PDB file of C-alpha atoms and ligand atoms in Angstrom:
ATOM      1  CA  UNK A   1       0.000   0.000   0.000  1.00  0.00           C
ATOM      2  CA  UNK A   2       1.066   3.216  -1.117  1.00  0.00           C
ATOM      3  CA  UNK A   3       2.362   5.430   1.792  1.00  0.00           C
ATOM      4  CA  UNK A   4       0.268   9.023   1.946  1.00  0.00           C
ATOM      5  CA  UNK A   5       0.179  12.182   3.602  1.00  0.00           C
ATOM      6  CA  UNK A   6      -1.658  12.873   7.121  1.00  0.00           C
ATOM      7  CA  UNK A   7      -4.507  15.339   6.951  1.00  0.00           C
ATOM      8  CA  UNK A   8      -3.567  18.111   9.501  1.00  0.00           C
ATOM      9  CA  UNK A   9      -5.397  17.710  13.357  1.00  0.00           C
ATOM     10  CA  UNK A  10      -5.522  21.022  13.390  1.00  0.00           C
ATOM     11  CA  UNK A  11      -6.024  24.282  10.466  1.00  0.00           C
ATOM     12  CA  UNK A  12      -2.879  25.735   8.998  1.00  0.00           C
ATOM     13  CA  UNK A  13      -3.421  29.114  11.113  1.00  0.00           C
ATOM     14  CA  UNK A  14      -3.960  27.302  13.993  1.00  0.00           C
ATOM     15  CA  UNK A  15      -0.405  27.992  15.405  1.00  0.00           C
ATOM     16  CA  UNK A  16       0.140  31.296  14.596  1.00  0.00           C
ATOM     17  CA  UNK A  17       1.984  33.495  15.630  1.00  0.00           C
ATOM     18  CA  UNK A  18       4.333  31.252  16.644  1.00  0.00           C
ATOM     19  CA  UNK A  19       4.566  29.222  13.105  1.00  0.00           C
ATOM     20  CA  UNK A  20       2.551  31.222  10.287  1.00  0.00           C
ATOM     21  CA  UNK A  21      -0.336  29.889   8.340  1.00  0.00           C
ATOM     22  CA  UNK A  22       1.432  30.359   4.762  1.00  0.00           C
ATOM     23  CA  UNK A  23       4.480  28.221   6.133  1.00  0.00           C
ATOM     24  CA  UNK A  24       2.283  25.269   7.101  1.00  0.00           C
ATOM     25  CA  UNK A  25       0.188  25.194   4.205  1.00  0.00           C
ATOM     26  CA  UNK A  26       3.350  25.066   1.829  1.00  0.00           C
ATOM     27  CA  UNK A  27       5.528  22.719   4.293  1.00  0.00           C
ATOM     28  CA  UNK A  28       2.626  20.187   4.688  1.00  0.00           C
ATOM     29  CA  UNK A  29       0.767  20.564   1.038  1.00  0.00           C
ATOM     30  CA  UNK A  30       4.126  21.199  -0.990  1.00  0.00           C
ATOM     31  CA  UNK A  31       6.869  19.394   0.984  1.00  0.00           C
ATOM     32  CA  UNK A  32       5.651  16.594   2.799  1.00  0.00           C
ATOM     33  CA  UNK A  33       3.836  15.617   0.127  1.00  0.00           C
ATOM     34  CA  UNK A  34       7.086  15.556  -1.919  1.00  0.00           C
ATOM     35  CA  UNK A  35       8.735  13.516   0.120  1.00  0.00           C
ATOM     36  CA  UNK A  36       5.961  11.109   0.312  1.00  0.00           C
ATOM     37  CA  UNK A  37       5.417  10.850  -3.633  1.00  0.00           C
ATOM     38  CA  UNK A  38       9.563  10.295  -3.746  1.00  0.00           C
ATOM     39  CA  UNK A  39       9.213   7.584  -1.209  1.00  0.00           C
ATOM     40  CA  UNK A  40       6.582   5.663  -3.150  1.00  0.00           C
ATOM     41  CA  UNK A  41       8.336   5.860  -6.241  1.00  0.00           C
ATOM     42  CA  UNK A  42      11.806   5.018  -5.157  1.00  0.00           C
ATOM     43  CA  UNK A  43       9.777   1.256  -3.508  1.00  0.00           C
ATOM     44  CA  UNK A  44       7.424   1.021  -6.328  1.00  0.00           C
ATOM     45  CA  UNK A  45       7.563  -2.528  -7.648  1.00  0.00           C
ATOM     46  CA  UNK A  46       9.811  -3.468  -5.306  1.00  0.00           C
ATOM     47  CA  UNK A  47       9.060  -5.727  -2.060  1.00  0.00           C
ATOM     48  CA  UNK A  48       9.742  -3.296  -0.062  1.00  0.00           C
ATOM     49  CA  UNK A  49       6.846  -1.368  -1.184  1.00  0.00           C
ATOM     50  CA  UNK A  50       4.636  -3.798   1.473  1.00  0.00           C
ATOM     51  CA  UNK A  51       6.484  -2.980   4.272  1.00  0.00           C
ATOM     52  CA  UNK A  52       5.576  -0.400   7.061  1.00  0.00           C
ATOM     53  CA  UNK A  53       8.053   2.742   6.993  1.00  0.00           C
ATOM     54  CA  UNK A  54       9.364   1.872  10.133  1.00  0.00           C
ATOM     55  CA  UNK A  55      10.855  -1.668   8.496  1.00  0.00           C
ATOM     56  CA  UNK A  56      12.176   0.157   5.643  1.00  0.00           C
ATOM     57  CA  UNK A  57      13.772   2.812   7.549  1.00  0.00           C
ATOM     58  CA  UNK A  58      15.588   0.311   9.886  1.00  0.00           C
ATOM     59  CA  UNK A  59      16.399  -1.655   6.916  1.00  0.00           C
ATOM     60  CA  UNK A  60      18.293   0.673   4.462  1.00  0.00           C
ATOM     61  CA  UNK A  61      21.682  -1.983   4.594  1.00  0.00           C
ATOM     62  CA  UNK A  62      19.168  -4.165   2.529  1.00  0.00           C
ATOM     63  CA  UNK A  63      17.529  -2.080  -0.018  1.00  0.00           C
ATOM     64  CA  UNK A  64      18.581  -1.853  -3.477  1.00  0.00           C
ATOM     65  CA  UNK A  65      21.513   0.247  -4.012  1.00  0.00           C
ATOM     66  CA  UNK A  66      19.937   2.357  -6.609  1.00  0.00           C
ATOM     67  CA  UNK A  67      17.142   2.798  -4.002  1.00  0.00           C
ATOM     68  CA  UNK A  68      18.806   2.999  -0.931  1.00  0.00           C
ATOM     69  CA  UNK A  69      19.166   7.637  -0.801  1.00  0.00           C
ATOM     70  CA  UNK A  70      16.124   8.007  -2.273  1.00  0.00           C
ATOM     71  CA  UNK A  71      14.088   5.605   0.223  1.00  0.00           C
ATOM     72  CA  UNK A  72      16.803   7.548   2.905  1.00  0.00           C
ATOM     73  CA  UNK A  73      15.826  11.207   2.433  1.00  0.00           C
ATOM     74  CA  UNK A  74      12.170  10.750   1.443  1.00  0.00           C
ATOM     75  CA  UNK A  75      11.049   8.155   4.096  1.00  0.00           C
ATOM     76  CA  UNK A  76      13.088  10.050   6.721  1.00  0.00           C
ATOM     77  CA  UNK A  77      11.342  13.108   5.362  1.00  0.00           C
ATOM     78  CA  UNK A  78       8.025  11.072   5.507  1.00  0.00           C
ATOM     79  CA  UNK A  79       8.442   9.859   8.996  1.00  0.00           C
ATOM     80  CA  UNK A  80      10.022  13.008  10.642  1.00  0.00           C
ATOM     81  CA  UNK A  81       6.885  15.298   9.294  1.00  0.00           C
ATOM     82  CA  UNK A  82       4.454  13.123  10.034  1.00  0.00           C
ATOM     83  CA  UNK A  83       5.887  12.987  13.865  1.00  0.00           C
ATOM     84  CA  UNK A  84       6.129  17.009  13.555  1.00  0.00           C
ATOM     85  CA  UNK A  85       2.209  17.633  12.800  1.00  0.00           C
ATOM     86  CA  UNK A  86       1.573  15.334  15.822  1.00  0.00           C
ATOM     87  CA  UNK A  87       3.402  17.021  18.538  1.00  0.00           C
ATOM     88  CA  UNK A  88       2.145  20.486  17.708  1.00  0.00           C
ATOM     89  CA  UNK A  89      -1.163  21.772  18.290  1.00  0.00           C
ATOM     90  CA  UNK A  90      -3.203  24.990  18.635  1.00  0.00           C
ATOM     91  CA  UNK A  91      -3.508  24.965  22.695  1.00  0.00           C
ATOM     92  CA  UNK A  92       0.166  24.199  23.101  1.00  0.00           C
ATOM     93  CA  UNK A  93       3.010  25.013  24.937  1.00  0.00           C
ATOM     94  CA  UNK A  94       3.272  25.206  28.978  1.00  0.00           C
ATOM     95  CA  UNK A  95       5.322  22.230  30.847  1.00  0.00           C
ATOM     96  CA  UNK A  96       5.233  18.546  30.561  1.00  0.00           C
ATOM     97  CA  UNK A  97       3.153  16.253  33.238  1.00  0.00           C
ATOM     98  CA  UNK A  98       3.121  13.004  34.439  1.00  0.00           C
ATOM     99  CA  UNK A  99       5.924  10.411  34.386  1.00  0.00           C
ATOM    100  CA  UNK A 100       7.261  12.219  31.113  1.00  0.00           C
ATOM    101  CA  UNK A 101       8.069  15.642  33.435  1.00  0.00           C
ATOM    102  CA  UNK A 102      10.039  12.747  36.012  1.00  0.00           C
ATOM    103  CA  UNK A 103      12.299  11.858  33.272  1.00  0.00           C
ATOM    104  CA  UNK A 104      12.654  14.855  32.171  1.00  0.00           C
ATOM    105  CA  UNK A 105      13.970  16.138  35.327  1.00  0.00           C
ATOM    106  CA  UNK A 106      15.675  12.901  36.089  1.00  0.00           C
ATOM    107  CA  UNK A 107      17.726  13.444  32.440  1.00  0.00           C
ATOM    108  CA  UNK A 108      18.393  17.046  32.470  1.00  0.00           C
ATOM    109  CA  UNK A 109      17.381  18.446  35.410  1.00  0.00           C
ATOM    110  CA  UNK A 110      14.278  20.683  34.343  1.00  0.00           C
ATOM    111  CA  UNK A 111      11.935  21.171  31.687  1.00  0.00           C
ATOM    112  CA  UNK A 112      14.330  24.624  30.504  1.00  0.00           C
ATOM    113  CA  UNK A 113      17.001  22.437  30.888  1.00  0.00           C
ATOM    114  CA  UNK A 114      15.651  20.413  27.832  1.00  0.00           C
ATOM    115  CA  UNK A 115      14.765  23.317  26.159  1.00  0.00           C
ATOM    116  CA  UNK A 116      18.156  24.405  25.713  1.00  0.00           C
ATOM    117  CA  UNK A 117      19.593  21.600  25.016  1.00  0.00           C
ATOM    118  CA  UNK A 118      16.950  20.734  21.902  1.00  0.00           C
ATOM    119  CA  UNK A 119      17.887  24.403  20.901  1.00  0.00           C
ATOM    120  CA  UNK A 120      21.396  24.100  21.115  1.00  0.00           C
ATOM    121  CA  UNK A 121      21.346  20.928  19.097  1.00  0.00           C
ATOM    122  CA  UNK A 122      19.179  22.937  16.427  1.00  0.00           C
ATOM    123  CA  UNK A 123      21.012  26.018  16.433  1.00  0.00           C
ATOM    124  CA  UNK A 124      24.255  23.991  15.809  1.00  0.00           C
ATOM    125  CA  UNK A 125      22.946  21.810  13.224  1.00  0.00           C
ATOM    126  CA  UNK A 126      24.944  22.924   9.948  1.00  0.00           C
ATOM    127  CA  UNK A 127      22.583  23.230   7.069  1.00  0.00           C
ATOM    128  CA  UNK A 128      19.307  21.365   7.362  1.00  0.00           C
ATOM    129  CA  UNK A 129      18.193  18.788   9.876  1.00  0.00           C
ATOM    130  CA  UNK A 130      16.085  18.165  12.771  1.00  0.00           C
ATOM    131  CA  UNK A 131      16.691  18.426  16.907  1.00  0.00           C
ATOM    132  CA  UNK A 132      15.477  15.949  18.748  1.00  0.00           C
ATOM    133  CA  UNK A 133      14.314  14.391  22.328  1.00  0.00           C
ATOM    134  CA  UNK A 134      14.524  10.589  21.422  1.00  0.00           C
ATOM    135  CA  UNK A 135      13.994   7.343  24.050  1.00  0.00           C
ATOM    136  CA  UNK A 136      17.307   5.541  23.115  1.00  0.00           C
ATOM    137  CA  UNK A 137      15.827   2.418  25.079  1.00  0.00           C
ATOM    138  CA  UNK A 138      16.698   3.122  28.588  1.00  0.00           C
ATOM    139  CA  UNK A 139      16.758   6.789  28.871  1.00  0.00           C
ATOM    140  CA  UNK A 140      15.927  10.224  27.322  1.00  0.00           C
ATOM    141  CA  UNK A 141      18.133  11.501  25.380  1.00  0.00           C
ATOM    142  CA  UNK A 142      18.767  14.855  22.739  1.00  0.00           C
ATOM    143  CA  UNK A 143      20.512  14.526  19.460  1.00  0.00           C
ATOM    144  CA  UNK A 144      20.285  15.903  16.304  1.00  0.00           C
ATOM    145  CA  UNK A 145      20.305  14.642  12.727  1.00  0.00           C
ATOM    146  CA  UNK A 146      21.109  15.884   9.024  1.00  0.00           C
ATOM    147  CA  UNK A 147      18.943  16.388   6.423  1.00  0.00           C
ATOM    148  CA  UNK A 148      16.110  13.716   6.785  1.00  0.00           C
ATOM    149  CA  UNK A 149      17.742  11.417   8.539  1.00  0.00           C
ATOM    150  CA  UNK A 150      15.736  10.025  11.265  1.00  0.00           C
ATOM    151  CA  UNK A 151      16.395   8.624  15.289  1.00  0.00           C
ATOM    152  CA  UNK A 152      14.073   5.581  13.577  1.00  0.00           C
ATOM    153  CA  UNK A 153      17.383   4.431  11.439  1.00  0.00           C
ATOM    154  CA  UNK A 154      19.559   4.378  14.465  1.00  0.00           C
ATOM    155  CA  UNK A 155      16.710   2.107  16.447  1.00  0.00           C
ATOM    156  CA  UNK A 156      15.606   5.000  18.673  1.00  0.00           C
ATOM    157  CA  UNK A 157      12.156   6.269  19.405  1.00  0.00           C
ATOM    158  CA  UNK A 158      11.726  10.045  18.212  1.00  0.00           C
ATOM    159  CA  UNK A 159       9.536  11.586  21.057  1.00  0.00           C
ATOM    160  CA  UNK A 160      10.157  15.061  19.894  1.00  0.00           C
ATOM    161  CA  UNK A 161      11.315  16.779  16.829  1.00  0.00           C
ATOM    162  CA  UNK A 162      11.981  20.162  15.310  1.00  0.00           C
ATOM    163  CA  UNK A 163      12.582  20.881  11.760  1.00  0.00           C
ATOM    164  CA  UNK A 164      15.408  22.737  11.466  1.00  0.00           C
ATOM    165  CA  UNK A 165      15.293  23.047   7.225  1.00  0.00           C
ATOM    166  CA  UNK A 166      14.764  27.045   6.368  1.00  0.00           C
ATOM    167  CA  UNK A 167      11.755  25.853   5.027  1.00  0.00           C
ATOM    168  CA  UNK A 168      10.432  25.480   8.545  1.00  0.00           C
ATOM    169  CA  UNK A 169      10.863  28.929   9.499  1.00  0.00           C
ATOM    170  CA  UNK A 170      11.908  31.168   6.708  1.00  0.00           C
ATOM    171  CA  UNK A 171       9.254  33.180   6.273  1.00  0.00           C
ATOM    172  CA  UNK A 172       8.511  34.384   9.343  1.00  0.00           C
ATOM    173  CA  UNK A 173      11.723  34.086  10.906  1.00  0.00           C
ATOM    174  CA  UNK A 174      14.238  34.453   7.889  1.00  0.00           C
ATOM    175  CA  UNK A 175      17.995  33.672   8.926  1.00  0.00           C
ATOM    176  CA  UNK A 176      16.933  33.626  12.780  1.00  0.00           C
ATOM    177  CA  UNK A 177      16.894  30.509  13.461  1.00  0.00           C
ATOM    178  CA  UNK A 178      16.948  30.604  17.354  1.00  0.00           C
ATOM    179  CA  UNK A 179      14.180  32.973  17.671  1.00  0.00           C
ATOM    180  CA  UNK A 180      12.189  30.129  15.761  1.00  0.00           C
ATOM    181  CA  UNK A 181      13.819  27.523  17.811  1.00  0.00           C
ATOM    182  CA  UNK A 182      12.565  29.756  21.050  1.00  0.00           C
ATOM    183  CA  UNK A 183       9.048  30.422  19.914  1.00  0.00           C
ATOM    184  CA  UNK A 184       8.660  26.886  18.790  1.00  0.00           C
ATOM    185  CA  UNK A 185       7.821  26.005  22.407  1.00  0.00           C
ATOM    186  CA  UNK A 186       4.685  28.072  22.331  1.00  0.00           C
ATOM    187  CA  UNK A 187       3.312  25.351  20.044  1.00  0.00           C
ATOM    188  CA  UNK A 188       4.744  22.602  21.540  1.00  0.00           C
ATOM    189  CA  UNK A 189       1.805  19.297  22.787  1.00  0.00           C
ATOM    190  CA  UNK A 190       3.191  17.896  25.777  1.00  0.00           C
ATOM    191  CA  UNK A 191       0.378  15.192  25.912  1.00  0.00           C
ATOM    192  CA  UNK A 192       1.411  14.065  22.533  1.00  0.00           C
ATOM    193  CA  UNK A 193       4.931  13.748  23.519  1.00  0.00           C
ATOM    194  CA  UNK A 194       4.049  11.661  26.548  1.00  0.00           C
ATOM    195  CA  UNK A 195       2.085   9.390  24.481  1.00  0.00           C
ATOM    196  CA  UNK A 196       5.254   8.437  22.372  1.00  0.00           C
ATOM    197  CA  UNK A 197       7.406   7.960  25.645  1.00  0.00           C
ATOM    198  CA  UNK A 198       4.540   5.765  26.791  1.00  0.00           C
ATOM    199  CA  UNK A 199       4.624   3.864  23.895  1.00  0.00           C
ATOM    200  CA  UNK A 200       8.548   3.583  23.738  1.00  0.00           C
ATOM    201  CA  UNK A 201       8.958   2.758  27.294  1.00  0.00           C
ATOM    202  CA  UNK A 202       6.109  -0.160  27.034  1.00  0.00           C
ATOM    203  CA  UNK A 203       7.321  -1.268  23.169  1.00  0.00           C
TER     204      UNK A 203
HETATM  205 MN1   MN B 301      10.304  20.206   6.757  1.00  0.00          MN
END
């Protein structure tokens, strides 16, 4: 089955002014949707094109050489946007809850603690990429990534991403990338991010 594009939770205004309308409509309509058309045309008529995104992504070694960088950038792309949409939302922002604020403060001390550290990961990231809170199977942990790569192809559980690419921010935010990385926050669902370390800590 062919993969597709998520409809939006939420309209493309929803998280302004934090992350403008214009920017969503084009990163989810024009780019996600790119990478998604990419990734089903790199697998088409190949096995792989059966398997969920998470198989193929933890099994680029085994794809077909002439397959393996497309199937890298566009399922990465695929898998890292779709997580984005998900742990946004109109009403967010505030502080984590729950047993996701105890690790939290058990891994970095506070809740601004992890802020900074996502940030600094993003602000540092050379060219495009992503910052990241991933479960790494026993503990929280930040990272960051190039291009589409994805915590998925190293066998960790993404919990939290930004997207770093100018196309993220450029817009609004032009060459300022830490005053996007700072207002992301604003947007930020905490519930949704404590679902996925529920669901990394139990898988
Ligand atoms: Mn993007």
């Amino acid at each position: 089955m062919a993969h597709s594009v998520p409809d939006l939770a939420y309209a493309f205004d929803a998280l302004e002014p934090h992350i403008d309308a214009r920017t969503m409509e084009i990163h989810h309509d024009k780019h996600h949707a790119a990478y998604v058309t990419n990734l089903n045309t790199a697998l088409e008529g190949t096995a792989w094109a059966e398997q969920s995104l998470e198989t193929v992504l933890t099994s680029l070694d085994s794809l077909p050489d002439d397959k393996r960088m497309a199937v890298r950038n566009n399922g990465g792309g695929h898998a890292n946007h779709t997580l984005f949409w998900e742990i946004m939302g109109p009403n967010g922002g505030g502080d984590p809850s729950g047993a996701l604020a105890d690790a939290i403060a058990d891994a970095f001390g506070d809740v601004g603690d992890l802020k900074a550290a996502v940030n600094d990961a993003g602000v540092k990231r050379f060219g495009s990429g992503w910052t990241w809170l991933v479960w790494d199977g026993t503990g929280l942990a930040v990272k960051s990534t190039p291009n589409q790569d994805t915590p998925v192809m190293d066998g960790e559980a993404p919990l939290l991403g930004i997207d770093v690419w100018e196309h993220a921010y450029y817009l609004n935010y032009q060459n300022r990338r830490p005053d996007y990385l700072a207002a992301w926050w604003n947007v930020v669902d905490w519930d949704a991010v404590a679902a996925k370390f529920d669901a990394a800590r139990s898988g």
